[in-house]
XYZ file of C-alpha atoms in Angstrom:
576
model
C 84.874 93.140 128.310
C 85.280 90.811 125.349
C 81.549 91.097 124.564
C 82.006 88.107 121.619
C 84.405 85.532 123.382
C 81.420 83.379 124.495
C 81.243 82.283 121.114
C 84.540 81.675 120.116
C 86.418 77.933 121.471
C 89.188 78.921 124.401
C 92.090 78.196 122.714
C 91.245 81.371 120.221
C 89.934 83.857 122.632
C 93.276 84.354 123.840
C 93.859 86.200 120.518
C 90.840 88.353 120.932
C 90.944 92.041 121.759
C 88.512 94.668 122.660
C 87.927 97.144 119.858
C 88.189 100.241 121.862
C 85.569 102.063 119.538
C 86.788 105.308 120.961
C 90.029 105.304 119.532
C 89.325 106.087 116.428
C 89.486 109.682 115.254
C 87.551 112.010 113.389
C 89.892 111.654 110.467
C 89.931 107.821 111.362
C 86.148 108.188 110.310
C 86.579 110.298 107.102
C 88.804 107.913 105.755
C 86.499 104.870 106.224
C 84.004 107.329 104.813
C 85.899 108.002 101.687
C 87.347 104.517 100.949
C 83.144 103.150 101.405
C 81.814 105.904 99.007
C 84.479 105.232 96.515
C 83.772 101.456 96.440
C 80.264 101.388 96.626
C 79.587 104.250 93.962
C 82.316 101.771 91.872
C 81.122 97.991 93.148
C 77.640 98.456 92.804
C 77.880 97.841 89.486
C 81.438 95.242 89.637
C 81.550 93.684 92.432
C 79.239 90.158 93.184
C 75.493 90.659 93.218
C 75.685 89.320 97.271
C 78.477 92.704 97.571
C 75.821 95.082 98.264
C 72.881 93.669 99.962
C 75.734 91.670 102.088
C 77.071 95.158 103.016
C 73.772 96.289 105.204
C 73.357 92.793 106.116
C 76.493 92.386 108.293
C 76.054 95.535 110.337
C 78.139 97.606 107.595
C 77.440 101.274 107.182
C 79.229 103.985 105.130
C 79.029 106.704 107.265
C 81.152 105.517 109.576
C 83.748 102.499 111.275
C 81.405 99.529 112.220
C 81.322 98.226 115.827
C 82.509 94.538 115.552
C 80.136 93.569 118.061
C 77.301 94.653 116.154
C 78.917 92.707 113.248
C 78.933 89.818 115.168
C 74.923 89.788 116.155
C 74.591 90.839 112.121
C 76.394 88.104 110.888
C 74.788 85.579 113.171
C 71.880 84.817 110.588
C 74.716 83.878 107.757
C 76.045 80.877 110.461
C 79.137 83.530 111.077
C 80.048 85.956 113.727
C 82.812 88.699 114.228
C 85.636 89.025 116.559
C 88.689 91.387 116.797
C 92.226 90.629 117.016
C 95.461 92.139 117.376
C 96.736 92.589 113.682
C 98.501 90.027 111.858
C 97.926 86.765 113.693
C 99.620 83.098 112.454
C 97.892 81.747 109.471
C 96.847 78.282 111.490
C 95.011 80.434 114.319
C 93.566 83.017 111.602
C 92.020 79.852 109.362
C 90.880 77.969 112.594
C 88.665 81.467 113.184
C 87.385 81.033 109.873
C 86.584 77.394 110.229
C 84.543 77.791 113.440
C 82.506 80.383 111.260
C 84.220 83.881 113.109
C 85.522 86.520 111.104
C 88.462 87.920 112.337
C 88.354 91.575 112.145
C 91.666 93.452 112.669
C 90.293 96.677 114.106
C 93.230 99.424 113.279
C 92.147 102.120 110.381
C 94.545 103.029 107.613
C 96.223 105.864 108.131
C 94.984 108.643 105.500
C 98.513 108.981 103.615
C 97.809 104.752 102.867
C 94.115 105.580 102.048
C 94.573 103.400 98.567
C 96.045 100.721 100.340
C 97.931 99.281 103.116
C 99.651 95.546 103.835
C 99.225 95.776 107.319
C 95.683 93.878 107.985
C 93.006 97.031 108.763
C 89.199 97.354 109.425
C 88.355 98.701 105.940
C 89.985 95.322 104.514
C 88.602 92.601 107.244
C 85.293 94.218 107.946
C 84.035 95.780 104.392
C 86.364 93.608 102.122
C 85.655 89.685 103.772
C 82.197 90.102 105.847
C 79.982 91.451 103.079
C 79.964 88.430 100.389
C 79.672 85.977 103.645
C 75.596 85.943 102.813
C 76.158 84.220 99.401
C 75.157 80.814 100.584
C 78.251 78.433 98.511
C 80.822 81.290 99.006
C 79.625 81.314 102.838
C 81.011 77.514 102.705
C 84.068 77.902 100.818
C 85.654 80.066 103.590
C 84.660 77.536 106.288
C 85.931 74.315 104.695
C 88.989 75.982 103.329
C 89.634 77.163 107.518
C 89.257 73.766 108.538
C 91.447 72.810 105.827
C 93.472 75.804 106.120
C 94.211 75.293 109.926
C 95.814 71.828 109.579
C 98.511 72.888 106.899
C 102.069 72.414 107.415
C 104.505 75.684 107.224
C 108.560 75.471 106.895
C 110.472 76.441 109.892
C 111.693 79.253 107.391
C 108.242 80.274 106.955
C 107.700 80.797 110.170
C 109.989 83.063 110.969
C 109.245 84.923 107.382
C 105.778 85.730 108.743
C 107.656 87.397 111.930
C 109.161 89.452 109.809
C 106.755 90.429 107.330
C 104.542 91.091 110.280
C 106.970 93.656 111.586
C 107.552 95.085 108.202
C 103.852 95.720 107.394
C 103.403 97.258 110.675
C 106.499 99.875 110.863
C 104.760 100.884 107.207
C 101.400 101.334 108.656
C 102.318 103.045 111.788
C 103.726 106.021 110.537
C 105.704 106.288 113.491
C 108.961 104.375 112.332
C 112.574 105.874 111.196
C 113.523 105.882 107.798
C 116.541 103.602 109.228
C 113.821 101.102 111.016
C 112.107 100.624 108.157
C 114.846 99.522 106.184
C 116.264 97.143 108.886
C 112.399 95.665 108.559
C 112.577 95.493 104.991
C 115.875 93.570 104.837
C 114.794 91.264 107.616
C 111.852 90.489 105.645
C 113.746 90.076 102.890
C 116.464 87.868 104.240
C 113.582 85.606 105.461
C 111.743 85.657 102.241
C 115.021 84.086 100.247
C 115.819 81.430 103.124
C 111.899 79.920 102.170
C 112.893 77.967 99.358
C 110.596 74.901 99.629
C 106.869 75.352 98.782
C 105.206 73.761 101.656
C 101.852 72.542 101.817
C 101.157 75.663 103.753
C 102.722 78.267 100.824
C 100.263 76.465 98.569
C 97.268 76.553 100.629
C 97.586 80.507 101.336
C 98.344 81.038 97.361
C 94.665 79.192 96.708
C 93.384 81.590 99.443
C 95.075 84.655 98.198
C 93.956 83.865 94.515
C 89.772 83.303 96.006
C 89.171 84.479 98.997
C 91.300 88.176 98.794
C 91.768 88.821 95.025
C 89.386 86.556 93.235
C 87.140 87.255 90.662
C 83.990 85.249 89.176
C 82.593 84.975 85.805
C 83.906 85.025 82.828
C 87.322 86.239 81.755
C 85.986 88.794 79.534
C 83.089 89.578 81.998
C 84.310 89.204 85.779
C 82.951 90.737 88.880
C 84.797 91.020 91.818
C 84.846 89.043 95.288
C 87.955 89.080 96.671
C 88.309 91.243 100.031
C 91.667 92.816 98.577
C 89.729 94.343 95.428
C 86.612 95.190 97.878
C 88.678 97.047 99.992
C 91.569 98.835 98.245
C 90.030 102.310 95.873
C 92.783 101.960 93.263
C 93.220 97.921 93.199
C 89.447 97.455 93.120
C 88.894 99.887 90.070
C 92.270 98.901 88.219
C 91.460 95.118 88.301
C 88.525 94.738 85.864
C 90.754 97.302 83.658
C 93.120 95.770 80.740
C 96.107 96.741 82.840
C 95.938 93.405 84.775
C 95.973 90.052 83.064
C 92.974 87.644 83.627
C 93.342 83.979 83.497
C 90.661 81.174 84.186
C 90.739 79.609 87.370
C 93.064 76.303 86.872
C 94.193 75.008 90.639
C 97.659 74.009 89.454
C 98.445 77.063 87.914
C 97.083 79.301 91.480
C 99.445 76.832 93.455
C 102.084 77.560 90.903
C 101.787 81.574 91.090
C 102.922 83.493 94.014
C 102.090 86.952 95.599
C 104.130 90.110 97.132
C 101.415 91.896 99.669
C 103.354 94.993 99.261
C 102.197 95.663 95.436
C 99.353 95.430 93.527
C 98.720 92.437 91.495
C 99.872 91.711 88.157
C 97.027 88.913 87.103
C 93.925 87.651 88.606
C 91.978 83.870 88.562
C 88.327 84.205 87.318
C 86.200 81.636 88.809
C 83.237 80.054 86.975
C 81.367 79.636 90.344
C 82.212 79.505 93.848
C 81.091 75.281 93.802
C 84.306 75.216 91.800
C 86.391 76.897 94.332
C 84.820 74.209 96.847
C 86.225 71.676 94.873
C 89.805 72.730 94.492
C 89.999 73.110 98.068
C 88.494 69.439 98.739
C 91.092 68.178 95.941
C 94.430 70.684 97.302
C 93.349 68.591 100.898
C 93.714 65.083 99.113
C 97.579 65.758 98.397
C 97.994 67.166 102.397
C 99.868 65.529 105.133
C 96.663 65.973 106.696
C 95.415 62.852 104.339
C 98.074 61.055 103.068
C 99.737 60.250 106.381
C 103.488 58.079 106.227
C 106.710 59.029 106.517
C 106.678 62.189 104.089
C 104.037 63.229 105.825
C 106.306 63.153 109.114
C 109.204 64.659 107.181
C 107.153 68.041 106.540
C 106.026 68.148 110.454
C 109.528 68.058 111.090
C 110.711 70.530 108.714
C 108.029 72.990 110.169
C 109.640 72.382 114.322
C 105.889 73.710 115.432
C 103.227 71.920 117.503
C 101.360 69.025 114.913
C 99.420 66.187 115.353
C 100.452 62.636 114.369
C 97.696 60.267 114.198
C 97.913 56.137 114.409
C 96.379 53.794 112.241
C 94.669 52.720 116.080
C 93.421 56.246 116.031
C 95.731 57.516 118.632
C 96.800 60.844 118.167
C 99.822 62.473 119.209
C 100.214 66.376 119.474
C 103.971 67.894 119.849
C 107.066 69.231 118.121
C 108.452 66.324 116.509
C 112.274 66.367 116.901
C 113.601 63.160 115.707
C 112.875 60.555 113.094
C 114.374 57.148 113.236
C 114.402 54.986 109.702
C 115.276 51.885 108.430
C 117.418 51.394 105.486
C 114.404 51.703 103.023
C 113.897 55.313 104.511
C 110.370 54.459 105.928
C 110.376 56.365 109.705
C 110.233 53.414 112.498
C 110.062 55.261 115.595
C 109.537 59.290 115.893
C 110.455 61.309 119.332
C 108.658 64.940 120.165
C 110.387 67.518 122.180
C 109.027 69.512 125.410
C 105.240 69.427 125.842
C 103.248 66.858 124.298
C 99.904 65.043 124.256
C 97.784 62.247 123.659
C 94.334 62.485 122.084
C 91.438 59.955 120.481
C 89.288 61.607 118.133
C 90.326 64.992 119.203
C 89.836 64.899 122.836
C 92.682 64.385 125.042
C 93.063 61.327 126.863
C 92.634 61.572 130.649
C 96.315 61.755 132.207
C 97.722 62.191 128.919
C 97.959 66.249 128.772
C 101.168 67.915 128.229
C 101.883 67.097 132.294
C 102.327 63.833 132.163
C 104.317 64.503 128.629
C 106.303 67.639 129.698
C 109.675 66.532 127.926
C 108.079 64.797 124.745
C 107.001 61.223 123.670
C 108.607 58.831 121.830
C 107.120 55.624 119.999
C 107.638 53.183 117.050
C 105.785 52.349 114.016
C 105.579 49.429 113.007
C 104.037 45.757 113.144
C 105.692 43.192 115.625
C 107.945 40.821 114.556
C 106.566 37.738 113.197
C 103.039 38.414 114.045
C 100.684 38.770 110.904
C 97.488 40.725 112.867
C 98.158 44.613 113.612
C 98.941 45.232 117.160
C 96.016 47.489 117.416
C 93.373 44.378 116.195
C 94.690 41.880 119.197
C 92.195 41.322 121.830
C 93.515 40.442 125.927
C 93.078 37.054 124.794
C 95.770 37.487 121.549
C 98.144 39.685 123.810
C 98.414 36.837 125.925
C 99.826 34.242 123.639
C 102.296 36.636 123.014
C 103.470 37.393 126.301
C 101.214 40.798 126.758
C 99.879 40.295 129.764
C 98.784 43.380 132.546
C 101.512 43.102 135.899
C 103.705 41.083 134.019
C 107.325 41.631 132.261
C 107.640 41.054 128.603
C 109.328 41.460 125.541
C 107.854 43.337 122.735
C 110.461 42.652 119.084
C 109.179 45.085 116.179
C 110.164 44.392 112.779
C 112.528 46.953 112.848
C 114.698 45.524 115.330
C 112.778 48.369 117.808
C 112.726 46.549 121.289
C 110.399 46.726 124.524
C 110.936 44.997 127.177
C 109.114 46.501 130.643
C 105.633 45.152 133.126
C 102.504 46.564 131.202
C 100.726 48.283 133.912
C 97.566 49.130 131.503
C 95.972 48.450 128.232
C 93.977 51.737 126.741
C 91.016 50.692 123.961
C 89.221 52.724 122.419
C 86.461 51.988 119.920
C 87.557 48.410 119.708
C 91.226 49.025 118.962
C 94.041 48.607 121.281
C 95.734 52.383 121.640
C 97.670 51.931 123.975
C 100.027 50.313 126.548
C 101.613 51.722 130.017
C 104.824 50.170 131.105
C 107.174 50.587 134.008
C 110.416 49.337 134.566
C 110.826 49.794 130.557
C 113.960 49.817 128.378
C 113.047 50.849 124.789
C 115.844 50.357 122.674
C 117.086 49.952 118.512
C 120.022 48.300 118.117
C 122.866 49.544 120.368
C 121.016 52.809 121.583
C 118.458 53.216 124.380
C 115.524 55.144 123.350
C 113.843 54.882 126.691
C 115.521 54.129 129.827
C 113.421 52.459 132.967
C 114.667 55.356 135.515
C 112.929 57.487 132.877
C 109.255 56.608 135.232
C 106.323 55.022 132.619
C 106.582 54.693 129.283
C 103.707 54.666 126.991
C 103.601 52.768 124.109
C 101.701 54.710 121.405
C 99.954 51.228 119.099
C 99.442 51.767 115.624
C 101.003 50.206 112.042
C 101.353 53.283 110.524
C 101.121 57.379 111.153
C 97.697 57.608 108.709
C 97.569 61.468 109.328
C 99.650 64.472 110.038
C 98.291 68.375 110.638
C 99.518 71.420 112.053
C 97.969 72.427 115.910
C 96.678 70.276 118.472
C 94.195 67.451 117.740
C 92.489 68.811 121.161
C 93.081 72.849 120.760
C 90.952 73.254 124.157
C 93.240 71.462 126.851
C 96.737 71.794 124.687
C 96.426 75.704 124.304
C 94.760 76.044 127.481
C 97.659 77.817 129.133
C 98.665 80.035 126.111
C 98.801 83.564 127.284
C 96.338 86.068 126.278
C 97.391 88.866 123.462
C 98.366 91.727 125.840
C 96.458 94.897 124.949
C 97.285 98.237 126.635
C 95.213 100.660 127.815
C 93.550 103.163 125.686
C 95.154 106.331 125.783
C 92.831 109.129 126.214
C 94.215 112.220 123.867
C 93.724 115.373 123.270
C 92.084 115.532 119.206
C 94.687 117.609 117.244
C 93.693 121.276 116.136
C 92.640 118.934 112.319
C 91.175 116.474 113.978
C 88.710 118.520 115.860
C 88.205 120.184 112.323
C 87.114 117.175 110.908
C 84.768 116.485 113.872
C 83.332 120.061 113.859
C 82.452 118.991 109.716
C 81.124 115.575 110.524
C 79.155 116.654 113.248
C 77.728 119.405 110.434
C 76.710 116.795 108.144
C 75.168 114.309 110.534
C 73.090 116.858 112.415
C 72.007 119.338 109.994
C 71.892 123.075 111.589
C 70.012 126.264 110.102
C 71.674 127.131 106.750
C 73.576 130.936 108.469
C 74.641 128.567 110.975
C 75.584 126.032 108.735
C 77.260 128.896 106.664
C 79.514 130.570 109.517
C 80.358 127.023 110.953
C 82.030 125.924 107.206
C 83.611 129.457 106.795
C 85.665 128.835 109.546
C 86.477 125.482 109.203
C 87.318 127.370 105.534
C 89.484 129.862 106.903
C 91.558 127.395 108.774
C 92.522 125.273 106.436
C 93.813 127.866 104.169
C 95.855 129.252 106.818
C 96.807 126.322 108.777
C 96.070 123.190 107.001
C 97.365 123.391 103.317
C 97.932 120.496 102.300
C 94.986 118.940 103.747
C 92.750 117.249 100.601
C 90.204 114.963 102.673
C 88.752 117.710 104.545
C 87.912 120.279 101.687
C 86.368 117.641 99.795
C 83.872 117.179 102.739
C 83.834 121.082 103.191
C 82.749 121.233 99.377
C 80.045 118.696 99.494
C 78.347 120.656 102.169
C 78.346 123.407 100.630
C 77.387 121.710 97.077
C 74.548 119.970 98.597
C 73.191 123.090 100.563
C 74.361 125.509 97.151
C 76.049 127.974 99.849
C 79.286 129.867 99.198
C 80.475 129.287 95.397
C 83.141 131.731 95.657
C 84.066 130.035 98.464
C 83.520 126.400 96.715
C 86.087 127.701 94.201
C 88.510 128.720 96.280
C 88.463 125.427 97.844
C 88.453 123.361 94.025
C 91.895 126.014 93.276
C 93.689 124.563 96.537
C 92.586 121.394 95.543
C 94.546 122.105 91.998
C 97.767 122.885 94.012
C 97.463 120.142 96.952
C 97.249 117.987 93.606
C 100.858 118.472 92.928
C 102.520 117.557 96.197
C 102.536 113.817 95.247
C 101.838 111.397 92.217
C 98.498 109.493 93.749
C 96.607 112.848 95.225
C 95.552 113.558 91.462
C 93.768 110.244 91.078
C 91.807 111.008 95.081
C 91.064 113.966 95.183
C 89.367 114.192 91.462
C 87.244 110.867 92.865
C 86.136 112.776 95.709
C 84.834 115.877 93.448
C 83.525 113.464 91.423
C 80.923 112.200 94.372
C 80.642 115.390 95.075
């Protein structure tokens, strides 16, 4: 049971999972463990003064994974709650989570050979890097307005398909499971898609401002920053490295963050250092200004198109249209004059559908002009009955509708739809719809409705009613958990956790860790995690030193096997 989706609007819980708490492992556990010791012994001191008391706040403990559902009743005081999804999910969806104040919490661990970081979205990244800094009041708003802003951005076909791919590519990484051979066909997918994006869409820019804040942003001063950004909560050697001289740090400058771009495989090169998180607010409110979302027109139509998703188009009546626009028809000045969606569409007024307007009645797209009529000074959409009358609009009775265009209507209005004072629009049957020599609409074609408005004053990515236009989306399919067996290391790693959160006599406690001992130096040796959780036991309870250097000599050697275990492992005897 999906114990948070009464919270969360229908059209998103279909992207909602259940955690399946019992999937995770014992080494699932340490690793959490290690990554949360690491970064609070470090952040305590660097990260945001909200970092740690926002930490206990939203449910967050070291010891071990957090239960999303108890992050959702935590976070409920901050205006926010918690949900889980399935991974990577389309930036649109993941920003309309954020704007409805839900955290969306991809619940997969890293495995321990990515303990310093992974791409692939994990719970040590959405839970402890984005919830904890959610309890600073301003920053608390930034992430809302920039998912409402965030959620009506346009995206390039291209880039579309380049999240696909890097989707893929991040997973096969993560999963540990893939070929050497699958991983490379990933890779050159993803990077076939990245060099077909060559336009910087509104969308591009918008995730660049959130990458720069939201996951690797820092606030302060340049020579004094602290951290905020989930990606330098989360990651032990990003985190640490950030605030060191080895990365670049340049004031926060909006054009210059739009300007800069990211690769989510490596670590960063440069970071933006905020003065205060009521600056971030207003870059966001002045990125919005230059969107599609409020500058409207015929560019505006040009980038819906370009993206061949579902977007809204809204009228200067107020009427909204939601579809995939396929086809935009211009006069010789290159202003759009009538636009045509393909498959499914929908017509809305203030973001709720209009009643026999759903994507039924619109199954094979819309089509409509924009424009004023010929010769008549008022807007079509400011004419009362009486007006439409004079000029031949009249309900049951044929007439001819000339835009300025050269756009023609000529069909029996059946119905006049107002809303809020403005005319929105007008049902015909027996309607030809045609520019010049070619017939836009037909009259066997059934009723066509005449969208009324001067001008498109607004275009956004998604549905202007999400509700009843995603209604029929189909859920994320989850399987089954798989009960396993635990591994012969897994159940070591249980047998030391279990040690350390119920404490047993010290002999006990003493012949329990000398086998645990013996088999990793038989069977396990090149296992570093676990001996630095066998030593702190016996630290803390001052058992065993010629066994605690035994274990600190294999740690030497297991040292050697790669180029980051140095940097771990002496962290971990560090805490120790």
């Amino acid at each position: 049971m999906k114990a948070t989706a009464t919270k969360i609007p229908r059209h998103l819980q279909k992207f909602v999972v259940d955690q399946q708490y019992e999937k995770y492992t014992p080494i699932d556990h340490a690793v959490w463990r290690y990554v949360m010791r690491q970064n609070h012994h470090f952040l305590k001191d660097s990260a945001h003064s909200a970092y740690i008391g926002g930490l206990a706040s939203s449910g967050i403990a070291i010891e071990k994974i957090p239960n999303v559902n108890e992050m959702n009743e935590a976070l409920a005081p901050f205006g926010w709650g918690a949900a889980n999804i399935d991974g990577f999910i389309p930036g649109v969806v993941f920003f309309d989570f954020q704007a409805h104040g839900i955290l969306p919490i991809a619940s997969d661990i890293r495995k321990l050979e990515n303990i310093q970081y992974t791409p692939a979205p994990d719970i040590i990244h959405e839970a402890a890097g984005h919830a904890p800094i959610l309890a600073e009041e301003k920053f608390s708003e930034y992430v809302k307005l920039f998912g409402k802003i965030g959620s009506k951005a346009l995206a390039t076909s291209e880039e579309h398909e380049l999240f696909e791919a890097t989707r893929q590519y991040s997973n096969l990484l993560e999963s540990g499971q893939a070929t050497e051979a699958e991983i490379a066909a990933a890779k050159a997918n993803f990077e076939e898609k990245q060099a077909m994006v060559t336009e910087l869409s509104e969308a591009e820019k918008i995730s660049r401002l959130y990458w720069w804040t939201v996951e690797y942003g820092l606030i302060g001063t340049v020579d004094q920053p602290k951290i905020y950004g989930a990606g330098l909560l989360s990651s032990v050697a990003e985190g640490r490295n950030s605030l060191t001289s080895a990365v670049e740090k340049w004031p926060f400058d909006l054009d210059r963050v739009i300007e800069t771009g990211f690769d989510i495989t490596k670590p960063q090169p440069q970071l933006f250092v905020c003065e205060s998180f009521e600056q971030l607010i207003d870059a966001v409110k002045e990125f919005a200004s230059t969107m599609a979302l409020n500058v409207g027109g015929t560019e505006s139509l040009d980038k819906a198109l370009c993206s061949n998703h579902t977007a809204t188009f809204e009228y200067s009546s107020g009427l909204q249209l939601t579809g995939t626009l396929r086809t935009i028809f211009k006069d010789d000045n290159g202003e759009a004059i009538y636009i045509k969606t393909e498959g499914p569409s929908a017509l809305a007024f203030e973001n709720n559908e209009l009643e026999g307007h759903g994507k039924g009645t619109h199954a094979d797209g819309f089509g409509a002009p924009i424009e004023k009529l010929k010769g008549i000074d008022t807007l079509m959409e400011d004419l009362t009955d009486e007006e439409l009358c004079l000029i031949g609009i009249e309900v049951g009775k044929e007439c001819v509708l000339q835009f300025e265009s050269g756009v023609t209507v000529s069909g029996i209005a059946q119905q006049l739809f107002r809303k809020n004072g403005k005319l929105i629009l007008i049902s015909f049957t027996d309607c030809k719809v045609s520019l010049n020599e070619e017939i836009l609409f037909h009259p066997d074609w059934g009723t066509f409705d005449l969208a009324v408005g001067e001008r498109i004053t607004s275009v956004f990515a998604g549905a202007a009613d999400s509700e009843q236009f995603f209604a029929d989306l189909e859920e994320v399919e989850q399987p089954a958990l798989q009960r396993k067996e635990q591994t012969p290391l897994e159940q070591l790693y249980g047998r030391v956790r279990d040690l350390r959160v119920n404490p047993v006599e010290c002999d006990s406690l003493e012949e329990e860790l000398l086998s645990v001992i013996d088999a990793l130096t038989t069977e396990f040796k090149q296992d570093w995690l676990l001996r630095i959780e066998v030593l702190e036991l016996l630290s803390k309870h001052e058992l065993l030193s010629e066994k605690q250097t035994m274990l600190m000599e294999q740690l030497e050697d297991i040292k050697k096997l790669n180029q980051e275990l140095p940097e771990l492992v002496e962290r971990g005897i560090r805490l120790v």
